[in-house]
Amino acid sequence: MKVLVWTLKEFENTACKIAGRDAHVISFAADSNMSLSPASGSIRYDLVYVFLHPSADGQAFTDSAGRAVVRPEMICRRDDLHGAVVFLGACYGLENMTLLEAFRDAGVAAIIAAPGVNYGGGFAGADVLALALRLALQAGLPIRAAFAAAKKYTALAARAGAQQIGDALEYQLLPGKPVAEMAPRKPGLWNKIITAVSGVVGLVLLLLGLVFGWFAPGPLTQFSPLSPLPLPAGVV
């Protein structure tokens, strides 16, 4: 399964744990002039994570300095998003319709997003949701079933003491707009088996971790539009 990540530089380590070691990770540092490059080659991703801030006007994703790094026109022109499931870790994912429509125009199969402020890092409920979603998709579950399974893991994480569980439980599965002429992906049988087994094993390990308390709270990242207001204690 091919996974793409757009993330804040300071969230990169957590994003890699969520997305898996083979994911293509693009991180944006606040002190760089980097912005999203056009898609290259014939790769098409199955799952895309977005761990960036939304701009205050909802017209772009920004780095931690407030600089726009991903704009709607950059998204809708990307062929590598055709048929992908998009997980929006950014705050106000449901409210920022321009960005949602840009992903739909790119031909994504589905978008998973939440309203209001979202958190990641530490033992955040949204990170459990994002990780369980990937593992369920790897295991071969259809999108809707994978999302339902991920929500159940998130509810279990709440009982295990996950942080900011409220925003994680508000994530919703939204329809995309798959491109009609897109050829379906046909991975090799052996690769498909390995991916599925990896997903199942990952789900089992995640379940054990939640049941036996292998996860601990830690500093959180808030993916909201930048603001002069102080962040809550424990949030970076």
Tab-separated table of N, CA, C and O in Angstrom, residues 3-121:
chain	number	residue	atom	x	y	z
A	3	VAL	N	1.594	5.116	0.683
A	3	VAL	CA	1.129	6.151	1.611
A	3	VAL	C	1.941	7.418	1.409
A	3	VAL	O	3.173	7.381	1.301
A	4	LEU	N	1.254	8.551	1.375
A	4	LEU	CA	1.870	9.874	1.233
A	4	LEU	C	1.537	10.702	2.466
A	4	LEU	O	0.412	10.643	2.974
A	5	VAL	N	2.513	11.472	2.932
A	5	VAL	CA	2.314	12.319	4.117
A	5	VAL	C	2.790	13.734	3.822
A	5	VAL	O	3.908	13.931	3.332
A	6	TRP	N	1.952	14.721	4.125
A	6	TRP	CA	2.353	16.129	4.159
A	6	TRP	C	2.287	16.542	5.625
A	6	TRP	O	1.225	16.491	6.250
A	7	THR	N	3.402	16.965	6.196
A	7	THR	CA	3.422	17.209	7.638
A	7	THR	C	4.293	18.404	8.015
A	7	THR	O	5.218	18.782	7.287
A	8	LEU	N	4.004	18.962	9.173
A	8	LEU	CA	4.898	19.932	9.793
A	8	LEU	C	6.196	19.229	10.158
A	8	LEU	O	6.192	18.062	10.547
A	9	LYS	N	7.310	19.922	10.050
A	9	LYS	CA	8.604	19.319	10.365
A	9	LYS	C	8.640	18.801	11.795
A	9	LYS	O	9.157	17.700	12.066
A	10	GLU	N	8.068	19.564	12.712
A	10	GLU	CA	8.133	19.172	14.116
A	10	GLU	C	7.235	17.970	14.427
A	10	GLU	O	7.347	17.365	15.491
A	11	PHE	N	6.355	17.619	13.509
A	11	PHE	CA	5.469	16.471	13.709
A	11	PHE	C	5.924	15.261	12.897
A	11	PHE	O	5.283	14.223	12.910
A	12	GLU	N	7.060	15.388	12.218
A	12	GLU	CA	7.496	14.369	11.273
A	12	GLU	C	7.686	12.996	11.913
A	12	GLU	O	7.267	11.976	11.348
A	13	ASN	N	8.311	12.935	13.073
A	13	ASN	CA	8.559	11.645	13.706
A	13	ASN	C	7.258	10.917	14.016
A	13	ASN	O	7.119	9.710	13.772
A	14	THR	N	6.290	11.647	14.555
A	14	THR	CA	4.991	11.037	14.860
A	14	THR	C	4.285	10.627	13.579
A	14	THR	O	3.688	9.551	13.503
A	15	ALA	N	4.359	11.485	12.560
A	15	ALA	CA	3.708	11.179	11.287
A	15	ALA	C	4.269	9.900	10.671
A	15	ALA	O	3.528	9.089	10.110
A	16	CYS	N	5.577	9.704	10.791
A	16	CYS	CA	6.203	8.490	10.240
A	16	CYS	C	5.729	7.244	10.974
A	16	CYS	O	5.542	6.183	10.357
A	17	LYS	N	5.541	7.341	12.282
A	17	LYS	CA	5.035	6.206	13.040
A	17	LYS	C	3.617	5.848	12.616
A	17	LYS	O	3.240	4.677	12.558
A	18	ILE	N	2.817	6.859	12.337
A	18	ILE	CA	1.437	6.632	11.910
A	18	ILE	C	1.388	6.042	10.503
A	18	ILE	O	0.652	5.089	10.236
A	19	ALA	N	2.173	6.602	9.609
A	19	ALA	CA	2.094	6.254	8.190
A	19	ALA	C	2.866	5.000	7.813
A	19	ALA	O	2.627	4.420	6.756
A	20	GLY	N	3.815	4.584	8.651
A	20	GLY	CA	4.595	3.400	8.342
A	20	GLY	C	5.934	3.751	7.708
A	20	GLY	O	6.114	4.818	7.126
A	21	ARG	N	6.867	2.821	7.812
A	21	ARG	CA	8.242	3.099	7.411
A	21	ARG	C	8.406	3.292	5.908
A	21	ARG	O	9.388	3.892	5.466
A	22	ASP	N	7.481	2.775	5.105
A	22	ASP	CA	7.612	2.890	3.650
A	22	ASP	C	6.891	4.097	3.063
A	22	ASP	O	6.855	4.269	1.844
A	23	ALA	N	6.305	4.915	3.914
A	23	ALA	CA	5.550	6.074	3.434
A	23	ALA	C	6.472	7.115	2.807
A	23	ALA	O	7.637	7.258	3.200
A	24	HIS	N	5.935	7.847	1.848
A	24	HIS	CA	6.644	8.992	1.263
A	24	HIS	C	6.260	10.220	2.077
A	24	HIS	O	5.106	10.667	2.037
A	25	VAL	N	7.211	10.741	2.837
A	25	VAL	CA	6.936	11.841	3.765
A	25	VAL	C	7.524	13.142	3.229
A	25	VAL	O	8.718	13.222	2.930
A	26	ILE	N	6.680	14.169	3.128
A	26	ILE	CA	7.112	15.511	2.750
A	26	ILE	C	6.857	16.416	3.948
A	26	ILE	O	5.708	16.639	4.338
A	27	SER	N	7.923	16.914	4.561
A	27	SER	CA	7.770	17.751	5.745
A	27	SER	C	8.149	19.195	5.428
A	27	SER	O	9.057	19.454	4.644
A	28	PHE	N	7.452	20.098	6.069
A	28	PHE	CA	7.624	21.527	5.825
A	28	PHE	C	8.130	22.203	7.097
A	28	PHE	O	7.432	22.236	8.110
A	29	ALA	N	9.348	22.722	7.034
A	29	ALA	CA	9.942	23.426	8.168
A	29	ALA	C	9.586	24.899	8.100
A	29	ALA	O	9.513	25.494	7.017
A	30	ALA	N	9.394	25.501	9.261
A	30	ALA	CA	8.979	26.897	9.313
A	30	ALA	C	10.042	27.845	8.785
A	30	ALA	O	9.737	28.949	8.341
A	31	ASP	N	11.318	27.438	8.816
A	31	ASP	CA	12.396	28.336	8.400
A	31	ASP	C	12.858	28.077	6.964
A	31	ASP	O	13.927	28.522	6.560
A	32	SER	N	12.054	27.341	6.190
A	32	SER	CA	12.435	27.066	4.800
A	32	SER	C	11.472	27.774	3.851
A	32	SER	O	10.438	28.284	4.260
A	33	ASN	N	11.821	27.779	2.572
A	33	ASN	CA	10.947	28.364	1.559
A	33	ASN	C	10.261	27.281	0.726
A	33	ASN	O	9.790	27.519	-0.372
A	34	MET	N	10.202	26.096	1.266
A	34	MET	CA	9.671	24.952	0.544
A	34	MET	C	8.149	25.033	0.413
A	34	MET	O	7.444	25.445	1.326
A	35	SER	N	7.636	24.650	-0.751
A	35	SER	CA	6.205	24.469	-0.950
A	35	SER	C	6.011	23.160	-1.706
A	35	SER	O	6.978	22.534	-2.143
A	36	LEU	N	4.785	22.743	-1.846
A	36	LEU	CA	4.508	21.444	-2.451
A	36	LEU	C	4.910	21.421	-3.915
A	36	LEU	O	4.537	22.295	-4.688
A	37	SER	N	5.664	20.410	-4.301
A	37	SER	CA	6.081	20.244	-5.689
A	37	SER	C	5.017	19.484	-6.469
A	37	SER	O	4.238	18.721	-5.891
A	38	PRO	N	4.983	19.651	-7.792
A	38	PRO	CA	4.027	18.882	-8.601
A	38	PRO	C	4.299	17.386	-8.481
A	38	PRO	O	5.411	16.957	-8.192
A	39	ALA	N	3.262	16.589	-8.707
A	39	ALA	CA	3.417	15.139	-8.689
A	39	ALA	C	4.322	14.718	-9.837
A	39	ALA	O	4.308	15.306	-10.910
A	40	SER	N	5.130	13.693	-9.588
A	40	SER	CA	6.026	13.212	-10.628
A	40	SER	C	5.880	11.710	-10.780
A	40	SER	O	5.575	11.001	-9.822
A	41	GLY	N	6.086	11.215	-11.986
A	41	GLY	CA	6.023	9.784	-12.226
A	41	GLY	C	4.594	9.275	-12.282
A	41	GLY	O	3.629	10.033	-12.383
A	42	SER	N	4.466	7.965	-12.209
A	42	SER	CA	3.166	7.313	-12.356
A	42	SER	C	2.623	6.762	-11.046
A	42	SER	O	1.687	5.966	-11.046
A	43	ILE	N	3.201	7.170	-9.909
A	43	ILE	CA	2.750	6.668	-8.616
A	43	ILE	C	1.362	7.207	-8.293
A	43	ILE	O	1.071	8.382	-8.511
A	44	ARG	N	0.521	6.333	-7.778
A	44	ARG	CA	-0.766	6.743	-7.237
A	44	ARG	C	-0.878	6.209	-5.817
A	44	ARG	O	-0.659	5.031	-5.577
A	45	TYR	N	-1.219	7.096	-4.894
A	45	TYR	CA	-1.230	6.734	-3.484
A	45	TYR	C	-2.589	6.181	-3.065
A	45	TYR	O	-3.638	6.588	-3.568
A	46	ASP	N	-2.534	5.236	-2.110
A	46	ASP	CA	-3.756	4.663	-1.554
A	46	ASP	C	-4.272	5.476	-0.371
A	46	ASP	O	-5.476	5.543	-0.135
A	47	LEU	N	-3.353	6.062	0.379
A	47	LEU	CA	-3.701	6.793	1.593
A	47	LEU	C	-2.821	8.028	1.698
A	47	LEU	O	-1.608	7.952	1.482
A	48	VAL	N	-3.435	9.152	2.030
A	48	VAL	CA	-2.716	10.424	2.152
A	48	VAL	C	-3.046	11.050	3.503
A	48	VAL	O	-4.221	11.195	3.865
A	49	TYR	N	-2.007	11.392	4.264
A	49	TYR	CA	-2.181	12.084	5.539
A	49	TYR	C	-1.771	13.547	5.375
A	49	TYR	O	-0.747	13.846	4.763
A	50	VAL	N	-2.557	14.437	5.974
A	50	VAL	CA	-2.228	15.863	5.973
A	50	VAL	C	-2.150	16.339	7.423
A	50	VAL	O	-3.167	16.429	8.117
A	51	PHE	N	-0.930	16.606	7.893
A	51	PHE	CA	-0.701	17.097	9.253
A	51	PHE	C	-0.108	18.505	9.152
A	51	PHE	O	1.056	18.736	9.474
A	52	LEU	N	-0.910	19.434	8.683
A	52	LEU	CA	-0.513	20.830	8.514
A	52	LEU	C	-1.568	21.727	9.149
A	52	LEU	O	-2.672	21.281	9.467
A	53	HIS	N	-1.220	23.002	9.314
A	53	HIS	CA	-2.201	23.979	9.775
A	53	HIS	C	-3.039	24.453	8.590
A	53	HIS	O	-2.507	24.608	7.484
A	54	PRO	N	-4.330	24.739	8.793
A	54	PRO	CA	-5.067	25.448	7.756
A	54	PRO	C	-4.832	26.946	7.912
A	54	PRO	O	-4.591	27.425	9.027
A	55	SER	N	-4.861	27.672	6.822
A	55	SER	CA	-4.770	29.134	6.939
A	55	SER	C	-6.052	29.659	7.578
A	55	SER	O	-7.087	28.982	7.590
A	56	ALA	N	-5.993	30.856	8.114
A	56	ALA	CA	-7.146	31.427	8.811
A	56	ALA	C	-8.356	31.576	7.900
A	56	ALA	O	-9.498	31.482	8.356
A	57	ASP	N	-8.111	31.786	6.599
A	57	ASP	CA	-9.234	31.939	5.666
A	57	ASP	C	-9.651	30.621	5.020
A	57	ASP	O	-10.551	30.591	4.183
A	58	GLY	N	-8.992	29.528	5.391
A	58	GLY	CA	-9.354	28.223	4.860
A	58	GLY	C	-8.991	28.009	3.407
A	58	GLY	O	-9.494	27.072	2.779
A	59	GLN	N	-8.067	28.809	2.877
A	59	GLN	CA	-7.730	28.736	1.457
A	59	GLN	C	-6.399	28.046	1.192
A	59	GLN	O	-5.950	28.003	0.050
A	60	ALA	N	-5.758	27.501	2.227
A	60	ALA	CA	-4.462	26.843	2.033
A	60	ALA	C	-4.103	26.073	3.294
A	60	ALA	O	-4.719	26.245	4.356
A	61	PHE	N	-3.090	25.214	3.175
A	61	PHE	CA	-2.442	24.624	4.337
A	61	PHE	C	-1.134	25.360	4.541
A	61	PHE	O	-0.452	25.719	3.575
A	62	THR	N	-0.767	25.565	5.805
A	62	THR	CA	0.422	26.353	6.099
A	62	THR	C	1.396	25.586	6.989
A	62	THR	O	1.039	24.582	7.622
A	63	ASP	N	2.650	26.083	7.036
A	63	ASP	CA	3.612	25.552	7.989
A	63	ASP	C	3.420	26.270	9.324
A	63	ASP	O	2.487	27.063	9.499
A	64	SER	N	4.332	26.036	10.263
A	64	SER	CA	4.174	26.620	11.598
A	64	SER	C	4.488	28.103	11.661
A	64	SER	O	4.277	28.741	12.697
A	65	ALA	N	5.002	28.660	10.568
A	65	ALA	CA	5.230	30.099	10.497
A	65	ALA	C	4.065	30.813	9.819
A	65	ALA	O	4.093	32.031	9.644
A	66	GLY	N	3.049	30.068	9.420
A	66	GLY	CA	1.895	30.663	8.754
A	66	GLY	C	2.071	30.846	7.263
A	66	GLY	O	1.243	31.479	6.606
A	67	ARG	N	3.131	30.285	6.692
A	67	ARG	CA	3.389	30.421	5.250
A	67	ARG	C	2.636	29.339	4.485
A	67	ARG	O	2.724	28.155	4.812
A	68	ALA	N	1.867	29.727	3.484
A	68	ALA	CA	1.093	28.765	2.694
A	68	ALA	C	2.034	27.843	1.927
A	68	ALA	O	2.885	28.306	1.167
A	69	VAL	N	1.882	26.532	2.142
A	69	VAL	CA	2.746	25.557	1.468
A	69	VAL	C	1.964	24.633	0.533
A	69	VAL	O	2.540	24.024	-0.369
A	70	VAL	N	0.667	24.524	0.753
A	70	VAL	CA	-0.191	23.714	-0.124
A	70	VAL	C	-1.470	24.499	-0.393
A	70	VAL	O	-2.216	24.813	0.539
A	71	ARG	N	-1.699	24.833	-1.653
A	71	ARG	CA	-2.881	25.585	-2.051
A	71	ARG	C	-3.846	24.686	-2.833
A	71	ARG	O	-3.436	23.647	-3.372
A	72	PRO	N	-5.124	25.070	-2.913
A	72	PRO	CA	-6.102	24.232	-3.619
A	72	PRO	C	-5.701	23.879	-5.044
A	72	PRO	O	-5.885	22.735	-5.483
A	73	GLU	N	-5.118	24.832	-5.775
A	73	GLU	CA	-4.748	24.551	-7.167
A	73	GLU	C	-3.610	23.537	-7.252
A	73	GLU	O	-3.459	22.851	-8.269
A	74	MET	N	-2.799	23.454	-6.191
A	74	MET	CA	-1.742	22.441	-6.165
A	74	MET	C	-2.327	21.047	-5.950
A	74	MET	O	-1.797	20.057	-6.438
A	75	ILE	N	-3.416	20.993	-5.187
A	75	ILE	CA	-4.042	19.712	-4.862
A	75	ILE	C	-4.805	19.142	-6.045
A	75	ILE	O	-4.629	17.976	-6.426
A	76	CYS	N	-5.656	19.970	-6.638
A	76	CYS	CA	-6.576	19.447	-7.655
A	76	CYS	C	-5.871	19.003	-8.927
A	76	CYS	O	-6.444	18.250	-9.718
A	77	ARG	N	-4.623	19.417	-9.138
A	77	ARG	CA	-3.892	19.036	-10.342
A	77	ARG	C	-3.072	17.758	-10.181
A	77	ARG	O	-2.434	17.303	-11.125
A	78	ARG	N	-3.096	17.161	-8.992
A	78	ARG	CA	-2.216	16.026	-8.721
A	78	ARG	C	-2.854	14.706	-9.156
A	78	ARG	O	-3.852	14.257	-8.585
A	79	ASP	N	-2.248	14.059	-10.118
A	79	ASP	CA	-2.724	12.758	-10.569
A	79	ASP	C	-2.465	11.661	-9.537
A	79	ASP	O	-3.138	10.628	-9.539
A	80	ASP	N	-1.478	11.867	-8.656
A	80	ASP	CA	-1.139	10.809	-7.706
A	80	ASP	C	-2.154	10.662	-6.579
A	80	ASP	O	-2.048	9.740	-5.759
A	81	LEU	N	-3.154	11.536	-6.522
A	81	LEU	CA	-4.190	11.438	-5.498
A	81	LEU	C	-5.424	10.681	-5.984
A	81	LEU	O	-6.327	10.403	-5.186
A	82	HIS	N	-5.473	10.361	-7.263
A	82	HIS	CA	-6.642	9.675	-7.817
A	82	HIS	C	-6.919	8.384	-7.049
A	82	HIS	O	-6.073	7.501	-6.940
A	83	GLY	N	-8.121	8.260	-6.502
A	83	GLY	CA	-8.527	7.036	-5.819
A	83	GLY	C	-8.025	6.885	-4.406
A	83	GLY	O	-8.278	5.858	-3.759
A	84	ALA	N	-7.335	7.887	-3.867
A	84	ALA	CA	-6.767	7.780	-2.520
A	84	ALA	C	-7.806	8.085	-1.443
A	84	ALA	O	-8.819	8.746	-1.684
A	85	VAL	N	-7.530	7.599	-0.237
A	85	VAL	CA	-8.258	8.011	0.956
A	85	VAL	C	-7.420	9.093	1.621
A	85	VAL	O	-6.230	8.898	1.859
A	86	VAL	N	-8.021	10.227	1.919
A	86	VAL	CA	-7.304	11.357	2.511
A	86	VAL	C	-7.719	11.523	3.967
A	86	VAL	O	-8.908	11.629	4.273
A	87	PHE	N	-6.730	11.537	4.863
A	87	PHE	CA	-6.970	11.786	6.287
A	87	PHE	C	-6.468	13.180	6.613
A	87	PHE	O	-5.260	13.451	6.529
A	88	LEU	N	-7.384	14.071	6.981
A	88	LEU	CA	-7.024	15.454	7.288
A	88	LEU	C	-6.815	15.615	8.792
A	88	LEU	O	-7.774	15.685	9.567
A	89	GLY	N	-5.551	15.679	9.209
A	89	GLY	CA	-5.246	15.957	10.601
A	89	GLY	C	-5.373	17.435	10.923
A	89	GLY	O	-5.396	17.821	12.083
A	90	ALA	N	-5.448	18.272	9.898
A	90	ALA	CA	-5.556	19.717	10.088
A	90	ALA	C	-6.857	20.083	10.788
A	90	ALA	O	-7.881	19.413	10.619
A	91	CYS	N	-6.827	21.130	11.575
A	91	CYS	CA	-8.035	21.614	12.232
A	91	CYS	C	-9.045	22.137	11.211
A	91	CYS	O	-8.682	22.516	10.100
A	92	TYR	N	-10.290	22.147	11.611
A	92	TYR	CA	-11.393	22.680	10.795
A	92	TYR	C	-11.460	21.997	9.430
A	92	TYR	O	-11.757	22.630	8.416
A	93	GLY	N	-11.201	20.689	9.429
A	93	GLY	CA	-11.239	19.960	8.171
A	93	GLY	C	-12.597	19.966	7.509
A	93	GLY	O	-12.699	20.063	6.283
A	94	LEU	N	-13.665	19.885	8.307
A	94	LEU	CA	-15.013	19.893	7.739
A	94	LEU	C	-15.447	21.282	7.299
A	94	LEU	O	-16.241	21.421	6.367
A	95	GLU	N	-14.933	22.299	7.970
A	95	GLU	CA	-15.374	23.664	7.669
A	95	GLU	C	-14.698	24.247	6.429
A	95	GLU	O	-15.264	25.111	5.758
A	96	ASN	N	-13.479	23.810	6.124
A	96	ASN	CA	-12.726	24.414	5.017
A	96	ASN	C	-13.103	23.765	3.685
A	96	ASN	O	-12.391	22.911	3.146
A	97	MET	N	-14.237	24.198	3.154
A	97	MET	CA	-14.821	23.558	1.972
A	97	MET	C	-13.943	23.696	0.729
A	97	MET	O	-13.935	22.808	-0.129
A	98	THR	N	-13.209	24.790	0.612
A	98	THR	CA	-12.356	24.979	-0.565
A	98	THR	C	-11.307	23.871	-0.664
A	98	THR	O	-11.063	23.319	-1.744
A	99	LEU	N	-10.711	23.534	0.469
A	99	LEU	CA	-9.701	22.491	0.474
A	99	LEU	C	-10.333	21.113	0.253
A	99	LEU	O	-9.772	20.267	-0.452
A	100	LEU	N	-11.504	20.893	0.836
A	100	LEU	CA	-12.201	19.620	0.600
A	100	LEU	C	-12.511	19.437	-0.880
A	100	LEU	O	-12.310	18.352	-1.450
A	101	GLU	N	-12.999	20.496	-1.509
A	101	GLU	CA	-13.350	20.396	-2.927
A	101	GLU	C	-12.121	20.209	-3.799
A	101	GLU	O	-12.186	19.550	-4.844
A	102	ALA	N	-10.994	20.759	-3.379
A	102	ALA	CA	-9.758	20.567	-4.146
A	102	ALA	C	-9.371	19.092	-4.164
A	102	ALA	O	-8.960	18.557	-5.196
A	103	PHE	N	-9.512	18.419	-3.025
A	103	PHE	CA	-9.220	16.987	-2.984
A	103	PHE	C	-10.220	16.217	-3.850
A	103	PHE	O	-9.839	15.272	-4.555
A	104	ARG	N	-11.474	16.614	-3.805
A	104	ARG	CA	-12.469	15.929	-4.646
A	104	ARG	C	-12.162	16.135	-6.126
A	104	ARG	O	-12.287	15.217	-6.932
A	105	ASP	N	-11.736	17.339	-6.475
A	105	ASP	CA	-11.384	17.608	-7.871
A	105	ASP	C	-10.175	16.795	-8.319
A	105	ASP	O	-10.000	16.527	-9.510
A	106	ALA	N	-9.342	16.396	-7.354
A	106	ALA	CA	-8.185	15.556	-7.669
A	106	ALA	C	-8.582	14.096	-7.843
A	106	ALA	O	-7.749	13.272	-8.208
A	107	GLY	N	-9.846	13.771	-7.551
A	107	GLY	CA	-10.329	12.413	-7.762
A	107	GLY	C	-10.129	11.460	-6.604
A	107	GLY	O	-10.035	10.253	-6.817
A	108	VAL	N	-10.076	11.984	-5.365
A	108	VAL	CA	-9.882	11.077	-4.229
A	108	VAL	C	-11.144	10.256	-4.001
A	108	VAL	O	-12.258	10.664	-4.348
A	109	ALA	N	-10.967	9.075	-3.394
A	109	ALA	CA	-12.100	8.185	-3.156
A	109	ALA	C	-12.901	8.592	-1.926
A	109	ALA	O	-14.129	8.433	-1.890
A	110	ALA	N	-12.216	9.113	-0.914
A	110	ALA	CA	-12.882	9.495	0.326
A	110	ALA	C	-11.993	10.439	1.108
A	110	ALA	O	-10.777	10.465	0.918
A	111	ILE	N	-12.628	11.233	1.985
A	111	ILE	CA	-11.906	12.160	2.855
A	111	ILE	C	-12.371	11.928	4.284
A	111	ILE	O	-13.576	11.813	4.543
A	112	ILE	N	-11.434	11.848	5.203
A	112	ILE	CA	-11.754	11.696	6.620
A	112	ILE	C	-11.302	12.967	7.320
A	112	ILE	O	-10.118	13.319	7.286
A	113	ALA	N	-12.246	13.668	7.921
A	113	ALA	CA	-11.953	14.981	8.498
A	113	ALA	C	-12.844	15.209	9.709
A	113	ALA	O	-13.839	14.508	9.915
A	114	ALA	N	-12.488	16.217	10.497
A	114	ALA	CA	-13.238	16.529	11.711
A	114	ALA	C	-13.456	18.037	11.810
A	114	ALA	O	-12.702	18.821	11.232
A	115	PRO	N	-14.471	18.458	12.553
A	115	PRO	CA	-14.681	19.890	12.769
A	115	PRO	C	-13.807	20.408	13.897
A	115	PRO	O	-13.275	19.638	14.697
A	116	GLY	N	-13.656	21.732	13.951
A	116	GLY	CA	-12.984	22.347	15.088
A	116	GLY	C	-11.501	22.048	15.183
A	116	GLY	O	-10.843	21.717	14.200
A	117	VAL	N	-10.992	22.154	16.402
A	117	VAL	CA	-9.564	22.019	16.659
A	117	VAL	C	-9.187	20.543	16.806
A	117	VAL	O	-9.879	19.774	17.469
A	118	ASN	N	-8.085	20.151	16.179
A	118	ASN	CA	-7.590	18.775	16.253
A	118	ASN	C	-6.166	18.756	16.815
A	118	ASN	O	-5.410	19.709	16.636
A	119	TYR	N	-5.820	17.639	17.444
A	119	TYR	CA	-4.519	17.489	18.076
A	119	TYR	C	-3.840	16.204	17.599
A	119	TYR	O	-4.484	15.247	17.192
A	120	GLY	N	-2.515	16.199	17.685
A	120	GLY	CA	-1.734	15.007	17.401
A	120	GLY	C	-0.550	14.955	18.340
A	120	GLY	O	-0.261	15.909	19.061
A	121	GLY	N	0.167	13.835	18.326
A	121	GLY	CA	1.314	13.671	19.204
A	121	GLY	C	0.923	13.066	20.536
A	121	GLY	O	-0.263	12.856	20.826
